C-alpha cells in the first residue's frame, strides 16, 4: 500500500503542477492580449496627435522632408538652449551645479537607453563613462560627505572620461540629439567635479565644502586620486566582462546586430585607434602581418582590455596636478571642450553640408515614390519604401 499511496501522491502533485503551469500560461496570454489591445487603442490617438492622421505611422512621418527639417531645427534650438543653461548654472551658482546635474542626468540616460535599445546599441550603456556618471549620482545621493569617494569620481571624470572627448572625436553638433548627449555624458562629470572641487556644494552641512576638499598630503593624494580609482576601474571591468562574457554571451553570439564597444572598435578598421593598436600588436609579434582584429577571439578581447587599462592608468597620472591646481584643471577642461567644438565645426563644414543635401534628396524621392504608388493603387505605401531608413548622420 505504501508504494501505491506514494505513487498516487506524486501523480496528484504532477497534475497540480501541470494545472498551475496551464493557468500561468493562460494568465500570461491574457495579459499579452490585454496589453496588445491597450497599445492598439493608444496607437491611433498618438498617430493623430503627432502626424495629424491616425493612419500614418510615426516612423514614416518623421522621414518626410519637411518633418526632417522641422525636427533638426528644434533639436538645434534645444541643443543651444541646453548649453546656455548649463553655462549659466555653472558660472552663476557653481555650488548648486550638482542639483542641476542630478536632475538632468537621469533624464538623459532614460532617453538614451530608449534610443539605443531601438537601434540595438544598448550595450554601450555599460561602458565606463556611464559607470562614472552613475558613481557621481551615487556620491550625491548616498555619500555626499565622503571625501575619498569624491576624489575617486574626480579621477574618473577628469581622467579617462574627459580625455575620451578628443580621443573619440566627440562633436558638438547641435541638431543631433545623439551627438549632444555624447558630449553631455563625457563633459558633465568633469564640470560637476570642477564646481564641487573649487566652489563646494553649498551651505548644507551634510555636503562637502571647498575647504573640506583641500589638496591632501602626498601619500593620501596618490591613494585617493590614483590607487582607489584604479581599483574602481577594475571593478567596472570585471562587472562588464561578467555581463558580456558570461551572462549575455549566448545572446551576443546569436545576434551580431547587437553592438558593443569591442565590436565597434574591432570592426572599425579605418579609425586611428584601430590602426594604431593593430600596428603595435604586429610590431611586438602578438598579431601576424595579415591578422586582423576579430571581436569573437580571446586574443582581440585581451588586447582591447589591456589597451583600455593602460589608457586609463595614463590618464590618471595628471589627476593629482589637476586636483591641486584650478588653473591646470580649467586648462584641461578648456582643451577638451575646444576639441568637441572644433570637431563639430569640421562636421558641419566638411560632412554635414554634403550629407544633409543627400538626405533631403533621398527623403524627397521617398515621398514622391510613395505618392505615386498611392495614386496608382489607392492602397497604403509599399513596405519596400516604408522601411527605408535615412540616417541622421
mmCIF file of C-alpha atoms in Angstrom:
data_model
loop_
_atom_site.group_PDB
_atom_site.id
_atom_site.type_symbol
_atom_site.label_atom_id
_atom_site.label_comp_id
_atom_site.label_asym_id
_atom_site.label_seq_id
_atom_site.Cartn_x
_atom_site.Cartn_y
_atom_site.Cartn_z
ATOM 1 C CA UNK A 1 0.000 0.000 0.000
ATOM 2 C CA UNK A 2 2.805 2.416 0.746
ATOM 3 C CA UNK A 3 4.281 2.462 -2.813
ATOM 4 C CA UNK A 4 0.780 2.813 -4.268
ATOM 5 C CA UNK A 5 -0.029 5.678 -1.945
ATOM 6 C CA UNK A 6 3.289 7.384 -2.764
ATOM 7 C CA UNK A 7 2.720 6.973 -6.485
ATOM 8 C CA UNK A 8 -0.792 8.386 -6.178
ATOM 9 C CA UNK A 9 0.513 11.371 -4.216
ATOM 10 C CA UNK A 10 3.247 12.086 -6.813
ATOM 11 C CA UNK A 11 0.659 11.839 -9.580
ATOM 12 C CA UNK A 12 -1.577 14.322 -7.791
ATOM 13 C CA UNK A 13 1.354 16.726 -7.355
ATOM 14 C CA UNK A 14 2.301 16.421 -11.046
ATOM 15 C CA UNK A 15 -1.325 17.050 -12.035
ATOM 16 C CA UNK A 16 -1.435 20.130 -9.813
ATOM 17 C CA UNK A 17 1.847 21.409 -11.268
ATOM 18 C CA UNK A 18 0.580 20.927 -14.801
ATOM 19 C CA UNK A 19 -2.660 22.692 -13.973
ATOM 20 C CA UNK A 20 -0.723 25.516 -12.352
ATOM 21 C CA UNK A 21 1.509 25.809 -15.435
ATOM 22 C CA UNK A 22 -1.517 25.934 -17.743
ATOM 23 C CA UNK A 23 -3.080 28.574 -15.524
ATOM 24 C CA UNK A 24 0.117 30.647 -15.595
ATOM 25 C CA UNK A 25 0.270 30.390 -19.371
ATOM 26 C CA UNK A 26 -3.367 31.397 -19.669
ATOM 27 C CA UNK A 27 -2.764 34.416 -17.428
ATOM 28 C CA UNK A 28 0.323 35.393 -19.462
ATOM 29 C CA UNK A 29 -1.615 35.016 -22.728
ATOM 30 C CA UNK A 30 -4.448 37.113 -21.368
ATOM 31 C CA UNK A 31 -2.001 39.748 -20.198
ATOM 32 C CA UNK A 32 -0.331 39.881 -23.609
ATOM 33 C CA UNK A 33 -3.693 40.129 -25.333
ATOM 34 C CA UNK A 34 -4.796 42.888 -22.987
ATOM 35 C CA UNK A 35 -1.504 44.746 -23.468
ATOM 36 C CA UNK A 36 -1.831 44.414 -27.227
ATOM 37 C CA UNK A 37 -5.319 45.886 -27.109
ATOM 38 C CA UNK A 38 -4.147 48.783 -24.950
ATOM 39 C CA UNK A 39 -1.258 49.516 -27.317
ATOM 40 C CA UNK A 40 -3.546 49.281 -30.339
ATOM 41 C CA UNK A 41 -6.098 51.598 -28.738
ATOM 42 C CA UNK A 42 -3.385 54.125 -27.896
ATOM 43 C CA UNK A 43 -1.704 53.954 -31.292
ATOM 44 C CA UNK A 44 -4.320 55.869 -33.246
ATOM 45 C CA UNK A 45 -4.570 58.831 -30.818
ATOM 46 C CA UNK A 46 -0.764 59.068 -30.730
ATOM 47 C CA UNK A 47 -0.558 58.987 -34.513
ATOM 48 C CA UNK A 48 -3.292 61.619 -34.747
ATOM 49 C CA UNK A 49 -1.511 63.869 -32.240
ATOM 50 C CA UNK A 50 1.910 63.523 -33.881
ATOM 51 C CA UNK A 51 1.138 63.218 -37.586
ATOM 52 C CA UNK A 52 -2.386 64.627 -37.821
ATOM 53 C CA UNK A 53 -3.612 61.370 -39.390
ATOM 54 C CA UNK A 54 -4.327 58.182 -37.455
ATOM 55 C CA UNK A 55 -3.437 56.012 -40.472
ATOM 56 C CA UNK A 56 0.080 57.491 -40.865
ATOM 57 C CA UNK A 57 2.779 55.713 -38.894
ATOM 58 C CA UNK A 58 5.132 57.924 -36.886
ATOM 59 C CA UNK A 59 8.192 56.151 -38.321
ATOM 60 C CA UNK A 60 7.014 57.117 -41.821
ATOM 61 C CA UNK A 61 6.052 60.642 -40.827
ATOM 62 C CA UNK A 62 9.499 61.520 -39.464
ATOM 63 C CA UNK A 63 11.045 60.591 -42.835
ATOM 64 C CA UNK A 64 9.181 63.309 -44.708
ATOM 65 C CA UNK A 65 11.477 66.155 -45.841
ATOM 66 C CA UNK A 66 9.506 68.898 -44.115
ATOM 67 C CA UNK A 67 9.433 66.895 -40.864
ATOM 68 C CA UNK A 68 13.168 66.180 -41.031
ATOM 69 C CA UNK A 69 13.867 69.899 -41.335
ATOM 70 C CA UNK A 70 11.465 70.740 -38.517
ATOM 71 C CA UNK A 71 12.957 68.156 -36.133
ATOM 72 C CA UNK A 72 16.501 69.288 -36.893
ATOM 73 C CA UNK A 73 15.599 72.944 -36.316
ATOM 74 C CA UNK A 74 14.022 72.216 -32.951
ATOM 75 C CA UNK A 75 16.890 69.898 -31.997
ATOM 76 C CA UNK A 76 19.385 72.638 -32.828
ATOM 77 C CA UNK A 77 17.484 75.131 -30.653
ATOM 78 C CA UNK A 78 17.248 72.611 -27.816
ATOM 79 C CA UNK A 79 20.988 71.881 -28.016
ATOM 80 C CA UNK A 80 21.938 75.557 -27.878
ATOM 81 C CA UNK A 81 19.439 76.145 -25.062
ATOM 82 C CA UNK A 82 20.889 73.266 -23.040
ATOM 83 C CA UNK A 83 24.412 74.614 -23.496
ATOM 84 C CA UNK A 84 23.382 78.118 -22.397
ATOM 85 C CA UNK A 85 21.538 76.752 -19.360
ATOM 86 C CA UNK A 86 24.497 74.615 -18.337
ATOM 87 C CA UNK A 87 26.876 77.552 -18.699
ATOM 88 C CA UNK A 88 24.575 79.810 -16.667
ATOM 89 C CA UNK A 89 24.264 77.353 -13.759
ATOM 90 C CA UNK A 90 27.991 76.519 -13.729
ATOM 91 C CA UNK A 91 29.127 80.152 -13.733
ATOM 92 C CA UNK A 92 26.454 81.897 -11.665
ATOM 93 C CA UNK A 93 25.833 79.249 -8.990
ATOM 94 C CA UNK A 94 28.594 76.610 -9.209
ATOM 95 C CA UNK A 95 27.995 75.404 -5.655
ATOM 96 C CA UNK A 96 24.467 74.365 -6.742
ATOM 97 C CA UNK A 97 25.510 72.728 -10.009
ATOM 98 C CA UNK A 98 25.210 69.259 -8.502
ATOM 99 C CA UNK A 99 21.438 69.725 -8.276
ATOM 100 C CA UNK A 100 21.235 70.574 -11.967
ATOM 101 C CA UNK A 101 23.359 67.541 -12.776
ATOM 102 C CA UNK A 102 21.264 65.176 -10.659
ATOM 103 C CA UNK A 103 18.077 66.325 -12.409
ATOM 104 C CA UNK A 104 19.413 66.231 -15.982
ATOM 105 C CA UNK A 105 21.490 63.060 -15.940
ATOM 106 C CA UNK A 106 18.704 60.514 -15.234
ATOM 107 C CA UNK A 107 16.558 62.120 -17.949
ATOM 108 C CA UNK A 108 19.400 61.916 -20.455
ATOM 109 C CA UNK A 109 20.092 58.313 -19.501
ATOM 110 C CA UNK A 110 16.453 57.271 -19.919
ATOM 111 C CA UNK A 111 16.202 58.979 -23.315
ATOM 112 C CA UNK A 112 19.468 57.466 -24.477
ATOM 113 C CA UNK A 113 18.552 53.996 -23.226
ATOM 114 C CA UNK A 114 15.284 54.097 -25.187
ATOM 115 C CA UNK A 115 17.024 55.278 -28.359
ATOM 116 C CA UNK A 116 19.956 52.871 -28.046
ATOM 117 C CA UNK A 117 17.655 49.932 -27.423
ATOM 118 C CA UNK A 118 15.746 50.828 -30.567
ATOM 119 C CA UNK A 119 18.910 50.788 -32.706
ATOM 120 C CA UNK A 120 20.401 47.821 -30.775
ATOM 121 C CA UNK A 121 23.237 49.772 -29.188
ATOM 122 C CA UNK A 122 22.126 49.208 -25.597
ATOM 123 C CA UNK A 123 25.408 47.561 -24.591
ATOM 124 C CA UNK A 124 27.143 50.921 -24.974
ATOM 125 C CA UNK A 125 25.294 51.888 -21.788
ATOM 126 C CA UNK A 126 27.608 49.547 -19.855
ATOM 127 C CA UNK A 127 30.721 51.490 -20.884
ATOM 128 C CA UNK A 128 32.939 53.138 -18.293
ATOM 129 C CA UNK A 129 31.659 56.666 -18.943
ATOM 130 C CA UNK A 130 28.190 55.614 -17.750
ATOM 131 C CA UNK A 131 29.740 53.878 -14.755
ATOM 132 C CA UNK A 132 31.497 57.166 -13.890
ATOM 133 C CA UNK A 133 28.235 59.109 -14.195
ATOM 134 C CA UNK A 134 26.478 56.545 -12.018
ATOM 135 C CA UNK A 135 29.242 56.940 -9.420
ATOM 136 C CA UNK A 136 28.640 60.708 -9.418
ATOM 137 C CA UNK A 137 24.923 60.170 -8.784
ATOM 138 C CA UNK A 138 25.633 57.642 -6.024
ATOM 139 C CA UNK A 139 28.023 60.076 -4.339
ATOM 140 C CA UNK A 140 25.481 62.896 -4.234
ATOM 141 C CA UNK A 141 22.572 60.626 -3.288
ATOM 142 C CA UNK A 142 24.214 58.325 -0.727
ATOM 143 C CA UNK A 143 27.582 59.639 0.468
ATOM 144 C CA UNK A 144 27.784 63.436 -0.034
ATOM 145 C CA UNK A 145 30.419 63.869 2.707
ATOM 146 C CA UNK A 146 32.735 61.062 1.617
ATOM 147 C CA UNK A 147 35.954 62.822 0.589
ATOM 148 C CA UNK A 148 37.572 59.635 -0.700
ATOM 149 C CA UNK A 149 34.631 58.867 -2.980
ATOM 150 C CA UNK A 150 34.628 62.438 -4.301
ATOM 151 C CA UNK A 151 38.315 62.157 -5.179
ATOM 152 C CA UNK A 152 37.654 58.868 -6.972
ATOM 153 C CA UNK A 153 34.892 60.342 -9.119
ATOM 154 C CA UNK A 154 37.136 63.373 -9.698
ATOM 155 C CA UNK A 155 39.721 60.991 -11.158
ATOM 156 C CA UNK A 156 37.095 59.178 -13.248
ATOM 157 C CA UNK A 157 35.614 62.398 -14.596
ATOM 158 C CA UNK A 158 38.844 64.257 -15.379
ATOM 159 C CA UNK A 159 40.877 61.270 -16.463
ATOM 160 C CA UNK A 160 39.554 58.667 -18.917
ATOM 161 C CA UNK A 161 36.112 60.263 -19.341
ATOM 162 C CA UNK A 162 37.384 63.768 -20.135
ATOM 163 C CA UNK A 163 40.196 62.546 -22.406
ATOM 164 C CA UNK A 164 37.617 60.467 -24.301
ATOM 165 C CA UNK A 165 36.202 63.715 -25.771
ATOM 166 C CA UNK A 166 39.180 64.356 -28.091
ATOM 167 C CA UNK A 167 40.166 60.674 -28.224
ATOM 168 C CA UNK A 168 36.825 59.534 -29.649
ATOM 169 C CA UNK A 169 36.149 62.784 -31.509
ATOM 170 C CA UNK A 170 33.023 63.844 -29.646
ATOM 171 C CA UNK A 171 31.410 66.616 -31.670
ATOM 172 C CA UNK A 172 29.187 69.459 -30.538
ATOM 173 C CA UNK A 173 26.616 69.150 -33.326
ATOM 174 C CA UNK A 174 23.550 70.940 -32.030
ATOM 175 C CA UNK A 175 20.942 69.464 -34.344
ATOM 176 C CA UNK A 176 21.978 65.875 -33.476
ATOM 177 C CA UNK A 177 20.446 64.743 -30.192
ATOM 178 C CA UNK A 178 22.742 61.722 -30.096
ATOM 179 C CA UNK A 179 25.944 63.770 -30.501
ATOM 180 C CA UNK A 180 24.856 66.363 -27.940
ATOM 181 C CA UNK A 181 24.073 63.587 -25.466
ATOM 182 C CA UNK A 182 27.505 62.045 -26.086
ATOM 183 C CA UNK A 183 29.148 65.356 -25.214
ATOM 184 C CA UNK A 184 26.927 65.593 -22.115
ATOM 185 C CA UNK A 185 27.900 62.108 -20.898
ATOM 186 C CA UNK A 186 31.632 62.899 -21.162
ATOM 187 C CA UNK A 187 31.718 66.595 -20.229
ATOM 188 C CA UNK A 188 29.203 66.926 -17.408
ATOM 189 C CA UNK A 189 31.038 64.800 -14.799
ATOM 190 C CA UNK A 190 34.124 66.940 -15.353
ATOM 191 C CA UNK A 191 32.129 70.161 -14.976
ATOM 192 C CA UNK A 192 30.380 68.726 -11.919
ATOM 193 C CA UNK A 193 33.660 67.936 -10.162
ATOM 194 C CA UNK A 194 35.156 71.278 -11.218
ATOM 195 C CA UNK A 195 32.299 73.122 -9.500
ATOM 196 C CA UNK A 196 32.457 70.873 -6.450
ATOM 197 C CA UNK A 197 36.242 70.966 -6.069
ATOM 198 C CA UNK A 198 36.680 74.730 -6.328
ATOM 199 C CA UNK A 199 33.335 76.061 -5.033
ATOM 200 C CA UNK A 200 31.981 73.306 -2.799
ATOM 201 C CA UNK A 201 28.405 72.092 -2.625
ATOM 202 C CA UNK A 202 26.563 74.949 -0.989
ATOM 203 C CA UNK A 203 25.882 75.801 2.648
ATOM 204 C CA UNK A 204 24.456 72.390 3.530
ATOM 205 C CA UNK A 205 26.472 70.978 6.456
ATOM 206 C CA UNK A 206 25.777 67.483 5.133
ATOM 207 C CA UNK A 207 27.771 68.211 1.981
ATOM 208 C CA UNK A 208 31.431 68.898 1.315
ATOM 209 C CA UNK A 209 32.715 72.447 1.133
ATOM 210 C CA UNK A 210 35.690 73.567 -0.938
ATOM 211 C CA UNK A 211 37.726 73.686 2.282
ATOM 212 C CA UNK A 212 36.864 70.040 3.035
ATOM 213 C CA UNK A 213 38.343 69.135 -0.341
ATOM 214 C CA UNK A 214 41.711 70.856 0.055
ATOM 215 C CA UNK A 215 44.726 69.182 -1.502
ATOM 216 C CA UNK A 216 45.759 66.136 0.549
ATOM 217 C CA UNK A 217 49.207 65.043 1.635
ATOM 218 C CA UNK A 218 51.297 63.198 -0.945
ATOM 219 C CA UNK A 219 50.528 59.650 0.225
ATOM 220 C CA UNK A 220 46.852 60.359 0.767
ATOM 221 C CA UNK A 221 46.595 62.090 -2.580
ATOM 222 C CA UNK A 222 48.190 59.237 -4.531
ATOM 223 C CA UNK A 223 45.960 56.764 -2.723
ATOM 224 C CA UNK A 224 42.692 58.660 -3.235
ATOM 225 C CA UNK A 225 43.383 60.069 -6.700
ATOM 226 C CA UNK A 226 45.138 57.126 -8.353
ATOM 227 C CA UNK A 227 45.109 53.840 -6.410
ATOM 228 C CA UNK A 228 41.435 53.779 -5.395
ATOM 229 C CA UNK A 229 40.257 54.984 -8.833
ATOM 230 C CA UNK A 230 42.246 52.180 -10.492
ATOM 231 C CA UNK A 231 40.513 49.663 -8.239
ATOM 232 C CA UNK A 232 37.216 51.306 -9.139
ATOM 233 C CA UNK A 233 38.018 50.943 -12.819
ATOM 234 C CA UNK A 234 38.968 47.279 -12.354
ATOM 235 C CA UNK A 235 35.661 46.712 -10.552
ATOM 236 C CA UNK A 236 33.814 48.094 -13.553
ATOM 237 C CA UNK A 237 35.894 45.956 -15.933
ATOM 238 C CA UNK A 238 35.115 42.759 -14.008
ATOM 239 C CA UNK A 239 31.397 43.582 -13.922
ATOM 240 C CA UNK A 240 31.456 44.393 -17.650
ATOM 241 C CA UNK A 241 33.114 41.072 -18.507
ATOM 242 C CA UNK A 242 30.659 39.157 -16.328
ATOM 243 C CA UNK A 243 27.800 40.837 -18.171
ATOM 244 C CA UNK A 244 29.115 40.422 -21.726
ATOM 245 C CA UNK A 245 31.197 37.240 -21.497
ATOM 246 C CA UNK A 246 29.114 35.165 -19.061
ATOM 247 C CA UNK A 247 25.549 36.338 -18.527
ATOM 248 C CA UNK A 248 24.857 37.566 -22.067
ATOM 249 C CA UNK A 249 27.412 35.547 -24.025
ATOM 250 C CA UNK A 250 24.845 33.374 -25.836
ATOM 251 C CA UNK A 251 22.663 36.370 -26.582
ATOM 252 C CA UNK A 252 25.549 38.322 -28.100
ATOM 253 C CA UNK A 253 26.885 35.346 -30.053
ATOM 254 C CA UNK A 254 23.475 34.629 -31.567
ATOM 255 C CA UNK A 255 22.772 38.246 -32.516
ATOM 256 C CA UNK A 256 25.634 40.016 -34.346
ATOM 257 C CA UNK A 257 23.462 43.134 -34.769
ATOM 258 C CA UNK A 258 23.842 43.929 -31.067
ATOM 259 C CA UNK A 259 26.647 46.459 -30.938
ATOM 260 C CA UNK A 260 29.229 46.625 -28.157
ATOM 261 C CA UNK A 261 32.286 48.826 -27.771
ATOM 262 C CA UNK A 262 34.544 45.900 -28.622
ATOM 263 C CA UNK A 263 32.621 45.079 -31.787
ATOM 264 C CA UNK A 264 32.629 48.726 -32.791
ATOM 265 C CA UNK A 265 36.347 49.259 -32.239
ATOM 266 C CA UNK A 266 37.450 45.915 -33.692
ATOM 267 C CA UNK A 267 35.255 46.364 -36.753
ATOM 268 C CA UNK A 268 36.150 49.989 -37.485
ATOM 269 C CA UNK A 269 39.296 49.314 -39.485
ATOM 270 C CA UNK A 270 39.500 52.936 -40.666
ATOM 271 C CA UNK A 271 39.717 54.501 -37.207
ATOM 272 C CA UNK A 272 43.076 55.760 -35.951
ATOM 273 C CA UNK A 273 42.677 53.803 -32.699
ATOM 274 C CA UNK A 274 42.171 50.523 -34.539
ATOM 275 C CA UNK A 275 45.102 51.082 -36.905
ATOM 276 C CA UNK A 276 47.495 52.151 -34.140
ATOM 277 C CA UNK A 277 46.580 49.229 -31.898
ATOM 278 C CA UNK A 278 46.896 46.732 -34.737
ATOM 279 C CA UNK A 279 50.239 48.201 -35.805
ATOM 280 C CA UNK A 280 51.538 47.912 -32.237
ATOM 281 C CA UNK A 281 50.368 44.296 -31.877
ATOM 282 C CA UNK A 282 52.030 43.351 -35.153
ATOM 283 C CA UNK A 283 55.230 45.157 -34.164
ATOM 284 C CA UNK A 284 55.596 43.212 -30.921
ATOM 285 C CA UNK A 285 54.675 39.971 -32.694
ATOM 286 C CA UNK A 286 51.383 39.364 -30.892
ATOM 287 C CA UNK A 287 49.477 39.555 -34.201
ATOM 288 C CA UNK A 288 50.609 38.252 -37.578
ATOM 289 C CA UNK A 289 51.241 40.564 -40.513
ATOM 290 C CA UNK A 290 47.949 39.632 -42.158
ATOM 291 C CA UNK A 291 45.969 39.128 -38.949
ATOM 292 C CA UNK A 292 43.095 41.496 -38.186
ATOM 293 C CA UNK A 293 41.083 42.182 -35.050
ATOM 294 C CA UNK A 294 38.120 39.876 -34.528
ATOM 295 C CA UNK A 295 35.740 40.708 -31.673
ATOM 296 C CA UNK A 296 34.944 36.997 -31.212
ATOM 297 C CA UNK A 297 38.501 35.902 -30.401
ATOM 298 C CA UNK A 298 40.050 35.849 -26.943
ATOM 299 C CA UNK A 299 43.206 37.447 -28.350
ATOM 300 C CA UNK A 300 41.345 40.539 -29.566
ATOM 301 C CA UNK A 301 39.431 40.831 -26.295
ATOM 302 C CA UNK A 302 42.671 40.647 -24.335
ATOM 303 C CA UNK A 303 44.276 43.342 -26.497
ATOM 304 C CA UNK A 304 41.444 45.804 -26.039
ATOM 305 C CA UNK A 305 41.164 45.147 -22.289
ATOM 306 C CA UNK A 306 44.909 45.716 -21.909
ATOM 307 C CA UNK A 307 44.893 48.870 -24.070
ATOM 308 C CA UNK A 308 41.942 50.377 -22.222
ATOM 309 C CA UNK A 309 43.538 49.657 -18.841
ATOM 310 C CA UNK A 310 46.799 51.270 -19.986
ATOM 311 C CA UNK A 311 44.902 54.290 -21.328
ATOM 312 C CA UNK A 312 43.039 54.661 -18.038
ATOM 313 C CA UNK A 313 46.175 54.483 -15.900
ATOM 314 C CA UNK A 314 47.961 57.022 -18.110
ATOM 315 C CA UNK A 315 45.065 59.487 -17.868
ATOM 316 C CA UNK A 316 45.100 59.135 -14.069
ATOM 317 C CA UNK A 317 48.691 60.370 -13.892
ATOM 318 C CA UNK A 318 47.738 64.032 -14.307
ATOM 319 C CA UNK A 319 44.867 63.887 -11.816
ATOM 320 C CA UNK A 320 46.929 64.974 -8.739
ATOM 321 C CA UNK A 321 48.052 68.109 -10.619
ATOM 322 C CA UNK A 322 44.505 68.916 -11.749
ATOM 323 C CA UNK A 323 43.175 68.372 -8.229
ATOM 324 C CA UNK A 324 45.728 70.717 -6.667
ATOM 325 C CA UNK A 325 45.640 73.463 -9.329
ATOM 326 C CA UNK A 326 42.499 75.215 -10.520
ATOM 327 C CA UNK A 327 44.441 76.650 -13.462
ATOM 328 C CA UNK A 328 45.589 73.211 -14.631
ATOM 329 C CA UNK A 329 42.115 71.767 -14.139
ATOM 330 C CA UNK A 330 40.445 74.577 -16.071
ATOM 331 C CA UNK A 331 43.011 74.408 -18.865
ATOM 332 C CA UNK A 332 42.466 70.662 -19.303
ATOM 333 C CA UNK A 333 38.706 71.209 -19.480
ATOM 334 C CA UNK A 334 39.121 74.045 -21.974
ATOM 335 C CA UNK A 335 41.295 71.924 -24.274
ATOM 336 C CA UNK A 336 38.836 69.020 -24.225
ATOM 337 C CA UNK A 337 35.813 71.279 -24.746
ATOM 338 C CA UNK A 338 37.510 73.142 -27.576
ATOM 339 C CA UNK A 339 38.191 69.828 -29.306
ATOM 340 C CA UNK A 340 34.498 68.904 -29.325
ATOM 341 C CA UNK A 341 33.593 72.383 -30.641
ATOM 342 C CA UNK A 342 36.225 72.088 -33.368
ATOM 343 C CA UNK A 343 35.052 68.584 -34.274
ATOM 344 C CA UNK A 344 31.518 69.970 -34.545
ATOM 345 C CA UNK A 345 32.747 72.699 -36.879
ATOM 346 C CA UNK A 346 34.564 70.145 -39.025
ATOM 347 C CA UNK A 347 31.428 68.031 -39.148
ATOM 348 C CA UNK A 348 29.206 70.942 -40.222
ATOM 349 C CA UNK A 349 31.603 72.241 -42.876
ATOM 350 C CA UNK A 350 33.076 69.047 -44.300
ATOM 351 C CA UNK A 351 30.418 66.400 -43.717
ATOM 352 C CA UNK A 352 27.030 67.778 -42.818
ATOM 353 C CA UNK A 353 26.622 70.180 -45.726
ATOM 354 C CA UNK A 354 27.005 67.313 -48.193
ATOM 355 C CA UNK A 355 25.159 64.607 -46.282
ATOM 356 C CA UNK A 356 22.215 66.813 -45.379
ATOM 357 C CA UNK A 357 21.544 67.652 -49.018
ATOM 358 C CA UNK A 358 21.784 63.946 -49.894
ATOM 359 C CA UNK A 359 19.462 63.035 -47.035
ATOM 360 C CA UNK A 360 16.810 65.547 -48.046
ATOM 361 C CA UNK A 361 17.062 64.384 -51.661
ATOM 362 C CA UNK A 362 16.504 60.775 -50.562
ATOM 363 C CA UNK A 363 13.540 61.805 -48.427
ATOM 364 C CA UNK A 364 12.002 63.736 -51.320
ATOM 365 C CA UNK A 365 12.468 60.708 -53.586
ATOM 366 C CA UNK A 366 10.804 58.520 -50.956
ATOM 367 C CA UNK A 367 7.880 60.924 -50.681
ATOM 368 C CA UNK A 368 7.495 61.111 -54.480
ATOM 369 C CA UNK A 369 7.522 57.324 -54.934
ATOM 370 C CA UNK A 370 5.116 56.872 -52.043
ATOM 371 C CA UNK A 371 2.710 59.369 -53.597
ATOM 372 C CA UNK A 372 2.998 57.642 -56.991
ATOM 373 C CA UNK A 373 2.263 54.241 -55.507
ATOM 374 C CA UNK A 374 -0.694 55.568 -53.557
ATOM 375 C CA UNK A 375 -2.177 57.343 -56.569
ATOM 376 C CA UNK A 376 -1.857 54.226 -58.733
ATOM 377 C CA UNK A 377 -3.161 51.646 -56.289
ATOM 378 C CA UNK A 378 -5.180 53.628 -53.788
ATOM 379 C CA UNK A 379 -3.563 51.456 -51.165
ATOM 380 C CA UNK A 380 -1.077 52.150 -48.435
ATOM 381 C CA UNK A 381 2.606 52.725 -49.198
ATOM 382 C CA UNK A 382 4.538 49.621 -50.196
ATOM 383 C CA UNK A 383 6.645 48.061 -47.446
ATOM 384 C CA UNK A 384 9.731 48.385 -49.600
ATOM 385 C CA UNK A 385 9.502 52.146 -49.285
ATOM 386 C CA UNK A 386 8.039 52.180 -45.792
ATOM 387 C CA UNK A 387 11.141 50.638 -44.309
ATOM 388 C CA UNK A 388 13.659 52.968 -45.946
ATOM 389 C CA UNK A 389 15.949 54.382 -43.316
ATOM 390 C CA UNK A 390 17.684 57.698 -43.674
ATOM 391 C CA UNK A 391 20.443 58.022 -41.082
ATOM 392 C CA UNK A 392 20.690 61.254 -39.137
ATOM 393 C CA UNK A 393 24.448 61.373 -39.612
#
